[in-house]
Tab-separated table of C-alpha atoms and ligand atoms in Angstrom:
chain	number	residue	atom	x	y	z
S	1	MET	CA	-14.519	-2.707	15.608
S	2	THR	CA	-15.262	-0.160	12.745
S	3	PHE	CA	-13.641	2.470	10.689
S	4	GLU	CA	-14.765	4.836	12.576
S	5	ASP	CA	-12.623	3.488	15.447
S	6	PHE	CA	-9.639	4.772	14.023
S	7	ASP	CA	-9.397	8.824	13.841
S	8	LEU	CA	-10.153	8.844	10.414
S	9	ASP	CA	-10.963	11.981	8.257
S	10	GLY	CA	-14.193	11.684	7.115
S	11	ALA	CA	-12.937	11.865	3.240
S	12	LEU	CA	-11.213	8.732	3.694
S	13	LEU	CA	-14.775	6.921	6.094
S	14	SER	CA	-16.657	7.989	3.121
S	15	ALA	CA	-14.474	6.642	0.109
S	16	ILE	CA	-14.602	3.370	2.491
S	17	GLU	CA	-18.555	3.633	3.014
S	18	LYS	CA	-18.172	3.889	-1.302
S	19	GLN	CA	-15.688	0.644	-1.600
S	20	ALA	CA	-18.314	-1.095	0.400
S	21	TYR	CA	-15.796	-2.124	2.923
S	22	HIS	CA	-18.011	-2.292	6.687
S	23	LYS	CA	-15.319	-3.674	8.966
S	24	PRO	CA	-11.343	-3.373	8.960
S	25	THR	CA	-10.104	-6.411	7.820
S	26	PRO	CA	-7.774	-8.374	10.839
S	27	ILE	CA	-4.343	-6.470	9.085
S	28	GLN	CA	-5.821	-3.171	9.043
S	29	ALA	CA	-6.941	-3.911	12.968
S	30	GLU	CA	-3.689	-3.884	13.665
S	31	ALA	CA	-1.654	-1.490	11.313
S	32	ILE	CA	-3.925	1.312	10.413
S	33	PRO	CA	-3.772	2.174	14.104
S	34	ALA	CA	0.105	1.573	14.322
S	35	LEU	CA	0.623	4.062	11.278
S	36	LEU	CA	-1.520	6.261	12.581
S	37	GLU	CA	0.398	6.420	15.895
S	38	ARG	CA	3.763	7.584	12.999
S	39	GLN	CA	4.986	4.322	14.614
S	40	ASP	CA	7.182	1.774	11.682
S	41	VAL	CA	5.834	-1.354	11.352
S	42	LEU	CA	6.659	-4.811	9.965
S	43	ALA	CA	3.466	-6.279	8.645
S	44	GLY	CA	3.481	-10.106	7.501
S	45	ALA	CA	-0.033	-10.094	5.712
S	46	ALA	CA	-0.760	-12.359	2.658
S	47	THR	CA	-1.530	-10.692	-1.023
S	48	GLY	CA	-5.874	-11.067	-0.387
S	49	THR	CA	-6.121	-9.632	2.823
S	50	GLY	CA	-6.946	-5.901	2.952
S	51	LYS	CA	-3.207	-5.743	3.002
S	52	THR	CA	-3.114	-2.325	0.670
S	53	ALA	CA	-6.311	0.019	2.612
S	54	ALA	CA	-3.443	-0.792	5.320
S	55	PHE	CA	-1.337	1.531	4.914
S	56	VAL	CA	-2.961	3.709	2.141
S	57	LEU	CA	-5.768	5.165	4.814
S	58	PRO	CA	-3.092	5.816	7.438
S	59	MET	CA	-0.998	6.997	4.338
S	60	LEU	CA	-3.293	9.358	3.125
S	61	GLN	CA	-4.451	10.486	6.877
S	62	TYR	CA	-1.194	11.506	7.077
S	63	LEU	CA	-1.066	14.157	4.442
S	64	LEU	CA	-4.276	15.441	5.373
S	65	ASP	CA	-3.515	15.631	9.172
S	66	GLU	CA	0.531	17.694	7.978
S	67	PRO	CA	-0.546	19.913	4.783
S	68	LYS	CA	1.749	20.961	3.217
S	69	HIS	CA	2.627	22.950	-0.409
S	70	PRO	CA	5.585	20.529	-1.293
S	71	ARG	CA	7.571	21.047	-4.396
S	72	HIS	CA	8.909	17.437	-4.230
S	73	PRO	CA	7.013	13.896	-3.182
S	74	ARG	CA	6.305	13.293	0.645
S	75	VAL	CA	5.432	9.881	0.766
S	76	MET	CA	6.884	6.899	-1.511
S	77	LEU	CA	5.483	3.664	-1.947
S	78	LEU	CA	7.177	0.879	-3.357
S	79	ALA	CA	5.753	-2.052	-5.269
S	80	PRO	CA	8.453	-4.920	-6.942
S	81	THR	CA	6.302	-5.007	-10.201
S	82	ARG	CA	4.338	-2.822	-12.435
S	83	GLU	CA	0.907	-4.433	-11.483
S	84	LEU	CA	1.378	-4.153	-8.571
S	85	ALA	CA	1.984	-0.032	-8.451
S	86	PHE	CA	-0.849	-0.030	-10.350
S	87	GLN	CA	-3.206	-1.729	-7.692
S	88	ILE	CA	-1.294	0.796	-4.979
S	89	HIS	CA	-2.030	3.012	-7.377
S	90	LYS	CA	-5.300	2.271	-7.954
S	91	VAL	CA	-6.383	2.160	-4.052
S	92	ILE	CA	-4.845	5.543	-3.804
S	93	LYS	CA	-7.475	6.653	-6.046
S	94	GLN	CA	-10.448	5.342	-4.331
S	95	LEU	CA	-9.753	5.933	-0.930
S	96	GLY	CA	-8.325	9.462	-1.806
S	97	SER	CA	-11.058	10.060	-4.484
S	98	LEU	CA	-12.271	12.949	-1.645
S	99	CYS	CA	-8.254	14.172	-1.021
S	100	GLU	CA	-6.842	16.846	-3.306
S	101	PHE	CA	-3.287	14.907	-3.442
S	102	SER	CA	-1.780	14.606	-6.333
S	103	SER	CA	0.414	11.704	-7.248
S	104	VAL	CA	2.904	10.181	-10.095
S	105	ILE	CA	3.138	6.315	-10.330
S	106	ILE	CA	6.092	5.866	-12.268
S	107	THR	CA	7.511	1.619	-13.593
S	108	GLY	CA	9.416	0.524	-16.119
S	109	GLY	CA	7.604	-0.602	-19.545
S	110	PHE	CA	5.993	2.774	-20.607
S	111	ASP	CA	7.675	5.964	-21.915
S	112	GLN	CA	10.543	7.339	-20.030
S	113	ASN	CA	9.904	10.843	-20.955
S	114	LYS	CA	6.363	11.069	-20.359
S	115	GLN	CA	7.714	10.022	-16.682
S	116	ILE	CA	10.867	12.656	-16.608
S	117	LYS	CA	7.638	15.294	-17.711
S	118	ASN	CA	5.474	13.971	-15.365
S	119	LEU	CA	7.768	14.452	-11.812
S	120	LYS	CA	8.487	18.334	-12.779
S	121	ASP	CA	5.263	19.267	-11.720
S	122	PRO	CA	4.898	19.096	-7.980
S	123	PHE	CA	2.950	16.248	-6.016
S	124	ASP	CA	2.258	14.855	-3.226
S	125	ILE	CA	2.511	10.409	-3.476
S	126	LEU	CA	5.115	8.722	-5.516
S	127	VAL	CA	3.902	5.249	-6.192
S	128	ALA	CA	6.926	3.361	-8.196
S	129	THR	CA	9.210	-0.063	-8.770
S	130	PRO	CA	12.880	0.614	-7.476
S	131	GLY	CA	14.548	0.145	-10.928
S	132	ARG	CA	12.990	2.320	-12.948
S	133	LEU	CA	12.931	5.477	-9.623
S	134	THR	CA	16.427	4.404	-9.541
S	135	HIS	CA	17.286	4.967	-13.243
S	136	LEU	CA	15.342	8.110	-12.511
S	137	MET	CA	16.770	8.923	-9.899
S	138	ALA	CA	20.838	8.442	-11.283
S	139	GLU	CA	19.188	11.363	-14.428
S	140	GLY	CA	18.196	13.627	-11.344
S	141	ALA	CA	14.420	13.398	-12.721
S	142	VAL	CA	13.609	12.684	-9.350
S	143	ASN	CA	14.232	14.383	-6.140
S	144	LEU	CA	13.265	12.523	-3.002
S	145	SER	CA	14.381	15.196	-0.214
S	146	GLU	CA	10.441	15.835	1.066
S	147	ILE	CA	9.461	12.498	1.450
S	148	GLU	CA	8.724	12.056	4.401
S	149	MET	CA	6.798	8.283	4.660
S	150	VAL	CA	8.284	5.152	3.401
S	151	ILE	CA	5.906	2.166	2.539
S	152	ILE	CA	7.912	-1.091	0.833
S	153	ASP	CA	4.817	-3.280	-0.114
S	154	GLU	CA	5.367	-7.110	-1.073
S	155	ALA	CA	9.263	-7.019	0.383
S	156	ASP	CA	9.981	-10.577	-0.012
S	157	ARG	CA	9.344	-10.656	-3.350
S	158	MET	CA	11.241	-7.394	-4.343
S	159	LEU	CA	14.360	-9.058	-2.331
S	160	ASP	CA	13.406	-12.386	-4.441
S	161	MET	CA	14.033	-10.357	-7.764
S	162	GLY	CA	17.023	-8.942	-7.048
S	163	GLN	CA	15.384	-4.906	-5.992
S	164	GLY	CA	16.692	-4.523	-2.639
S	165	LYS	CA	19.595	-2.848	-3.799
S	166	ASP	CA	17.447	-0.152	-5.382
S	167	VAL	CA	15.591	-0.282	-2.564
S	168	ARG	CA	18.444	0.834	0.103
S	169	ALA	CA	19.374	3.538	-3.043
S	170	LEU	CA	16.340	5.349	-3.363
S	171	LEU	CA	16.348	5.093	1.061
S	172	ASP	CA	19.846	6.556	1.084
S	173	ALA	CA	18.449	9.436	-0.875
S	174	ILE	CA	16.493	10.758	2.057
S	175	PRO	CA	18.206	13.292	4.137
S	176	GLY	CA	15.309	13.443	6.955
S	177	ASP	CA	13.476	11.078	9.207
S	178	PHE	CA	10.668	9.574	7.741
S	179	GLN	CA	8.207	6.529	9.275
S	180	ALA	CA	8.650	3.186	7.077
S	181	GLY	CA	5.457	-0.086	6.683
S	182	LEU	CA	7.153	-3.094	5.490
S	183	PHE	CA	4.671	-5.537	3.800
S	184	SER	CA	5.771	-8.813	3.031
S	185	ALA	CA	3.514	-11.898	2.219
S	186	THR	CA	5.352	-13.606	4.797
S	187	LEU	CA	7.902	-13.104	7.337
S	188	ALA	CA	10.245	-16.006	7.428
S	189	GLY	CA	13.131	-16.453	5.382
S	190	SER	CA	13.867	-14.443	2.234
S	191	GLY	CA	16.359	-12.373	4.491
S	192	VAL	CA	13.005	-10.197	5.141
S	193	ARG	CA	14.126	-9.653	8.552
S	194	LYS	CA	17.572	-8.434	8.165
S	195	PHE	CA	16.001	-6.294	5.427
S	196	ALA	CA	13.503	-5.025	8.109
S	197	GLU	CA	16.322	-4.459	10.548
S	198	GLU	CA	18.466	-2.300	8.456
S	199	ILE	CA	15.515	0.087	7.688
S	200	LEU	CA	12.719	-0.187	10.359
S	201	GLU	CA	13.268	1.538	13.660
S	202	ASP	CA	11.620	-0.152	17.048
S	203	PRO	CA	8.785	-1.787	14.244
S	204	VAL	CA	6.162	-2.839	15.725
S	205	THR	CA	5.766	-6.203	14.178
S	206	ILE	CA	2.276	-7.886	12.646
S	207	GLN	CA	1.449	-11.457	11.622
S	208	ILE	CA	-1.592	-11.679	10.731
S	209	GLU	CA	-1.525	-15.238	9.401
S	210	ALA	CA	0.794	-17.885	9.282
S	211	PRO	CA	0.640	-19.459	5.952
S	212	ASN	CA	-1.582	-22.460	7.111
S	213	GLN	CA	-3.797	-20.384	8.315
S	214	LYS	CA	-5.142	-19.068	5.140
S	215	SER	CA	-6.248	-22.625	4.104
S	216	GLU	CA	-9.738	-21.607	6.193
S	217	GLN	CA	-10.374	-20.003	2.979
S	218	ILE	CA	-8.743	-21.798	0.822
S	219	GLN	CA	-9.209	-24.671	-0.096
S	220	GLN	CA	-5.975	-26.262	-1.199
S	221	LEU	CA	-5.708	-30.641	-2.801
S	222	VAL	CA	-3.526	-32.590	-4.948
S	223	TYR	CA	-4.141	-34.587	-7.761
S	224	LEU	CA	-1.450	-37.074	-8.978
S	225	ALA	CA	-0.573	-36.924	-12.486
S	226	ASN	CA	0.979	-39.864	-14.322
S	227	ASP	CA	2.116	-37.722	-17.808
S	228	LYS	CA	1.404	-34.812	-19.427
S	229	ALA	CA	-1.086	-36.425	-21.083
S	230	HIS	CA	-3.357	-37.268	-17.599
S	231	LYS	CA	-2.192	-34.083	-16.197
S	232	GLN	CA	-4.467	-32.457	-19.241
S	233	ALA	CA	-7.167	-35.022	-19.047
S	234	LEU	CA	-6.998	-33.871	-15.239
S	235	LEU	CA	-7.015	-29.889	-16.128
S	236	GLU	CA	-9.373	-30.153	-18.850
S	237	ASN	CA	-11.985	-31.422	-16.238
S	238	ILE	CA	-11.543	-29.146	-13.119
S	239	LEU	CA	-12.305	-26.881	-15.592
S	240	ASN	CA	-14.943	-27.725	-17.336
S	241	ASP	CA	-16.723	-28.519	-13.774
S	242	ALA	CA	-19.615	-26.991	-12.705
S	243	SER	CA	-17.932	-25.358	-9.702
S	244	CYS	CA	-14.976	-23.409	-11.921
S	245	ASN	CA	-15.934	-20.000	-13.013
S	246	SER	CA	-12.691	-18.522	-13.332
S	247	ALA	CA	-9.457	-20.079	-13.116
S	248	ILE	CA	-5.522	-19.185	-13.434
S	249	VAL	CA	-3.996	-21.926	-14.329
S	250	PHE	CA	0.053	-21.198	-13.270
S	251	CYS	CA	3.058	-22.532	-15.176
S	252	ASN	CA	6.473	-21.848	-14.544
S	253	LYS	CA	7.246	-20.271	-17.664
S	254	LYS	CA	6.749	-18.559	-20.193
S	255	GLU	CA	6.760	-21.447	-23.292
S	256	ARG	CA	4.699	-23.733	-20.609
S	257	ALA	CA	2.405	-21.098	-20.959
S	258	LEU	CA	1.661	-20.955	-24.479
S	259	GLU	CA	1.825	-24.686	-24.981
S	260	VAL	CA	-1.085	-24.895	-22.135
S	261	ALA	CA	-3.407	-21.835	-23.013
S	262	ASP	CA	-2.863	-23.402	-27.104
S	263	TRP	CA	-4.072	-26.845	-25.789
S	264	LEU	CA	-7.161	-25.192	-24.016
S	265	GLN	CA	-8.336	-23.398	-26.657
S	266	SER	CA	-7.725	-26.562	-28.960
S	267	ARG	CA	-9.803	-27.768	-26.559
S	268	ASN	CA	-12.607	-25.048	-26.966
S	269	VAL	CA	-12.023	-24.245	-23.164
S	270	SER	CA	-12.191	-20.060	-23.083
S	271	ALA	CA	-8.420	-19.395	-22.670
S	272	GLN	CA	-5.696	-16.434	-22.665
S	273	VAL	CA	-1.963	-16.928	-21.814
S	274	LEU	CA	-0.566	-14.041	-19.415
S	275	HIS	CA	3.473	-13.760	-19.653
S	276	GLY	CA	5.717	-11.286	-18.901
S	277	ASP	CA	6.368	-10.056	-22.776
S	278	PHE	CA	3.477	-8.735	-23.082
S	279	ILE	CA	3.246	-4.971	-23.432
S	280	GLN	CA	1.365	-3.351	-20.691
S	281	ALA	CA	-1.659	-2.607	-22.855
S	282	VAL	CA	-1.936	-6.300	-23.734
S	283	ARG	CA	-2.094	-7.085	-20.214
S	284	LEU	CA	-4.859	-5.068	-18.976
S	285	GLU	CA	-6.656	-5.533	-21.757
S	286	LYS	CA	-6.601	-9.345	-20.992
S	287	MET	CA	-7.294	-8.554	-17.228
S	288	GLN	CA	-10.327	-6.947	-17.994
S	289	LYS	CA	-11.613	-9.108	-20.308
S	290	PHE	CA	-10.703	-11.854	-17.430
S	291	LYS	CA	-12.826	-9.355	-15.237
S	292	SER	CA	-15.352	-8.794	-16.966
S	293	GLY	CA	-16.005	-12.854	-17.701
S	294	LYS	CA	-15.212	-12.483	-21.447
S	295	ILE	CA	-11.989	-15.265	-20.537
S	296	LYS	CA	-12.698	-18.091	-18.026
S	297	VAL	CA	-8.990	-18.939	-17.459
S	298	LEU	CA	-6.347	-17.085	-17.429
S	299	VAL	CA	-2.841	-19.127	-18.033
S	300	ALA	CA	-0.819	-17.036	-16.281
S	301	THR	CA	3.197	-17.248	-15.797
S	302	ASP	CA	4.007	-15.302	-11.962
S	303	VAL	CA	5.536	-12.142	-12.879
S	304	ALA	CA	2.675	-11.954	-15.101
S	305	ALA	CA	0.007	-12.696	-12.371
S	306	ARG	CA	2.023	-11.103	-9.781
S	307	GLY	CA	-0.167	-7.773	-8.533
S	308	LEU	CA	-3.632	-9.183	-9.670
S	309	ASP	CA	-6.666	-7.681	-8.266
S	310	LEU	CA	-9.111	-10.165	-9.434
S	311	LEU	CA	-12.245	-10.570	-7.204
S	312	ASN	CA	-14.601	-14.192	-7.900
S	313	VAL	CA	-11.679	-15.820	-8.912
S	314	THR	CA	-13.172	-19.437	-7.704
S	315	HIS	CA	-10.025	-21.534	-8.877
S	316	VAL	CA	-5.564	-21.649	-9.084
S	317	ILE	CA	-4.065	-24.468	-10.197
S	318	ASN	CA	-0.634	-25.204	-10.516
S	319	TYR	CA	0.290	-26.582	-13.985
S	320	ASP	CA	3.560	-26.588	-12.776
S	321	MET	CA	4.215	-26.941	-9.057
S	322	PRO	CA	5.981	-23.521	-7.773
S	323	PHE	CA	9.999	-24.001	-7.034
S	324	ARG	CA	9.099	-22.171	-3.469
S	325	GLY	CA	6.598	-21.825	-1.114
S	326	ASP	CA	6.322	-17.655	-0.889
S	327	ILE	CA	5.139	-18.542	-4.678
S	328	TYR	CA	2.917	-21.030	-3.705
S	329	ILE	CA	1.003	-18.841	-1.636
S	330	HIS	CA	1.500	-15.751	-3.162
S	331	ARG	CA	-0.132	-18.391	-6.298
S	332	ILE	CA	-2.839	-19.261	-4.349
S	333	GLY	CA	-3.715	-15.918	-3.076
S	334	ARG	CA	-4.925	-15.418	-6.016
S	335	THR	CA	-8.253	-16.793	-4.532
S	336	GLY	CA	-10.081	-17.483	-1.971
S	337	ARG	CA	-10.139	-13.422	-1.902
S	338	ALA	CA	-12.218	-10.542	0.393
S	339	GLN	CA	-14.186	-13.143	2.323
S	340	GLN	CA	-15.277	-15.975	-0.914
S	341	VAL	CA	-13.990	-19.725	-0.594
S	342	GLY	CA	-11.551	-20.788	-3.028
S	343	LEU	CA	-10.032	-23.556	-4.741
S	344	ALA	CA	-5.997	-24.098	-5.161
S	345	ILE	CA	-5.727	-27.227	-7.109
S	346	ASN	CA	-1.949	-28.994	-7.379
S	347	LEU	CA	-1.366	-31.271	-10.091
S	348	VAL	CA	1.425	-33.671	-9.351
S	349	GLU	CA	3.606	-35.697	-11.348
S	350	ARG	CA	6.007	-38.454	-9.911
S	351	HIS	CA	8.604	-35.387	-10.309
S	352	ASP	CA	6.877	-32.877	-8.492
S	353	ILE	CA	6.352	-34.448	-5.593
S	354	GLU	CA	9.824	-32.941	-4.024
S	355	HIS	CA	8.798	-29.476	-4.634
S	356	LEU	CA	5.201	-31.119	-2.902
S	357	GLN	CA	7.541	-31.724	-0.398
S	358	ARG	CA	9.120	-28.759	0.420
S	359	ILE	CA	5.624	-26.213	-0.421
S	360	GLU	CA	4.234	-28.634	2.666
S	361	TYR	CA	7.490	-27.688	4.536
S	362	HIS	CA	7.195	-23.874	4.195
S	363	LEU	CA	3.333	-24.192	5.035
S	364	GLN	CA	3.774	-26.907	7.709
S	365	GLN	CA	0.849	-29.024	6.661
S	366	ARG	CA	0.215	-32.251	4.331
S	367	LEU	CA	-2.370	-30.888	1.636
S	368	PRO	CA	-4.989	-33.786	1.285
S	369	VAL	CA	-4.849	-36.115	-2.338
S	370	ALA	CA	-7.768	-35.931	-3.848
S	371	LYS	CA	-9.068	-38.221	-7.064
S	372	ILE	CA	-11.695	-37.309	-9.859
S	373	LYS	CA	-13.003	-40.968	-11.097
S	374	GLY	CA	-11.947	-42.105	-13.807
S	375	LEU	CA	-8.729	-40.240	-13.858
S	376	GLU	CA	-6.491	-41.768	-11.012
S	377	ALA	CA	-3.206	-41.209	-10.906
S	378	ARG	CA	-1.193	-45.038	-10.908
S	379	PHE	CA	0.967	-44.412	-8.585
S	380	THR	CA	0.273	-42.916	-5.075
S	381	LEU	CA	2.170	-40.795	-2.540
S	382	LYS	CA	2.942	-44.169	-0.024
S	383	ASP	CA	4.314	-45.838	-3.728
S	384	VAL	CA	7.455	-43.158	-4.099
S	385	GLU	CA	7.725	-42.683	-0.675
S	386	LYS	CA	8.447	-46.524	-0.483
S	387	SER	CA	10.556	-46.659	-2.788
S	388	LYS	CA	12.778	-43.974	-2.342
S	389	SER	CA	12.850	-45.542	1.745
S	390	LYS	CA	14.260	-48.588	-0.199
S	391	LYS	CA	16.941	-46.943	-2.290
S	392	LYS	CA	17.982	-45.912	1.125
S	393	LYS	CA	17.967	-48.579	2.950
S	394	LYS	CA	19.907	-50.531	0.506
S	395	PRO	CA	23.321	-50.588	1.865
S	396	GLY	CA	26.064	-48.824	-0.194
S	397	LYS	CA	29.889	-50.411	0.125
S	398	LYS	CA	30.849	-48.556	2.784
S	399	SER	CA	27.741	-48.661	5.125
S	400	ALA	CA	28.695	-52.401	4.764
S	401	ALA	CA	32.072	-51.961	5.205
S	402	LYS	CA	31.284	-49.949	8.754
S	403	LYS	CA	28.439	-52.977	9.617
S	404	LYS	CA	31.460	-55.582	9.159
S	405	ALA	CA	33.737	-53.310	11.386
S	406	LYS	CA	31.244	-53.191	14.082
S	407	LYS	CA	30.542	-57.191	14.334
P	1	AMP	P1	-5.279	-6.708	-1.374
P	1	AMP	O1	-5.030	-8.004	-0.021
P	1	AMP	O2	-4.705	-5.625	-0.766
P	1	AMP	O3	-4.683	-7.233	-2.366
P	1	AMP	O4	-6.772	-6.730	-1.308
P	1	AMP	C1	-8.024	-7.858	-1.138
P	1	AMP	C2	-9.024	-7.206	-1.762
P	1	AMP	O5	-10.017	-7.294	-0.300
P	1	AMP	C3	-9.057	-6.442	-2.386
P	1	AMP	O6	-10.356	-6.522	-3.342
P	1	AMP	C4	-10.008	-5.027	-1.257
P	1	AMP	O7	-11.203	-4.136	-2.332
P	1	AMP	C5	-11.234	-5.689	-1.112
P	1	AMP	N1	-10.745	-5.375	0.705
P	1	AMP	C6	-9.820	-4.304	1.488
P	1	AMP	N2	-10.336	-3.856	2.499
P	1	AMP	C7	-11.140	-4.543	3.085
P	1	AMP	C8	-12.544	-4.472	3.827
P	1	AMP	N3	-11.968	-3.870	5.021
P	1	AMP	N4	-13.507	-4.960	3.888
P	1	AMP	C9	-13.899	-6.293	2.424
P	1	AMP	N5	-12.979	-5.968	1.507
P	1	AMP	C10	-12.296	-5.221	1.568
C-alpha cells in the first residue's frame, strides 16, 4: 500500500513526500480511509506508530474537500499536554505546508491575552489542551459553533489527568453534528471505551498493536538492583555503553529527577533534567539540545516528556518503575520510533517488584531479567517469589483453627 492509494490531494501527497514517509504505517493504513469516508474512529495506537499523520492527513483533506470561509474554526484537535499539542501543530504545519489553512494553538503556559487576540481573526484549525480552551470559552474568547470535525488524541492520558470534564464541556458547546476521531495508546482500562461511547457514533474501531506486540521494535529488559547505590552504578554502566547514543531516564517525581541528573553530572555524564515546572521556552531549548545531540541524557518526569517527538533515542531507562501499565507503554514509546530498534531498561529494586508485576500483567508478558557482569544483584526474582509464598503458606490463627475443625 502507498499513500497514492488514498484519495488524497496532490498538495498533501507532495508534503508526505517531503517528509520522506514512503508508505503508510499500519495505523495510517486503517484510520485514513475510515476518516476520509467521514466515519467516526476509535483507535488504539501507541506513540511512535505514526498516529498523528493518521488523523492530520484526513483532517486536511476534509478542509480541502469542503472549502469554506468561516468566521470560526472548523476542526478542533485536543491533546492532554502542551508538548503534544505543539507536536500535533508541527505535523499540521508540515503536512499542510502546501495548503492555505490557518491554525491557532491554545495551551496553558502562554500569555492568555495574546491567545485571545489570536482567536479574533478567522482561522480553520484549532489545536488545544482542554483546560486552557475551556477557560477561554468561558471568557467568551472562543467560538466552537462551526466545528465539523474533532480529534481527541491520547484520550487515555486525558482521562488520567482528569480532563474528561473539560473535553465534555467543549464538545457540548458544538451545536451541530461533527465527525470525531478518538485516539488512545490503549483501549483497555482507563474508561476510554465508555468515554468513546459518549462521544462517537458507530465508530470504526482500530486496534493497531496489542501492547505486548510493541516489543518487536523495542527490546525490554529488567536489571535487578540491591539499593540506590547499585541502581546508580547500573545506570552509569548502561549510559556509558557504546550502544547508548541518547537516552531518556524516567523518574516518578521532580525531586528524584533533579537528584539523578545532579548525580550523573557529577559523574561527567552529559545529562539535563526536564520536569513540568520549567517554562515552555526552557523545555523547548533543552529538547532542542537533546535532539541535536548536545545533551546525551534527558532525565525526565512523565509530564515533561509527554508528546516529545525524539527520533534516535536509543535507550529509555525507568530509574523509577511507573505505577501503571499505560504510563509504562507511553514511556517506552519514546524509543524504537519510526522503524528503529530501541532498548527499554527497567531498574528494579526489591520493593519495585510489585510494580513490575503489575506492568507485566498489563503487557501480558514477562520481561526478561538480564545481568551486567560485576554488577549482579544479590537476589533473584525467584528468591522474592519464594519468600512471598513462604509467608503465604504460614498458617495464621484462623486457618489453623479451620484445619482443626476439619479434623
Ligand atoms: P507519531 O506516532 O505520530 O508520534 O509518529 C512517530 C514518528 O513517525 C514521527 O517522527 C513521524 O514523523 C514518523 N512517521 C509518521 N508517519 C510515517 C510514515 N508513514 N513513514 C515513516 N515515518 C513516519
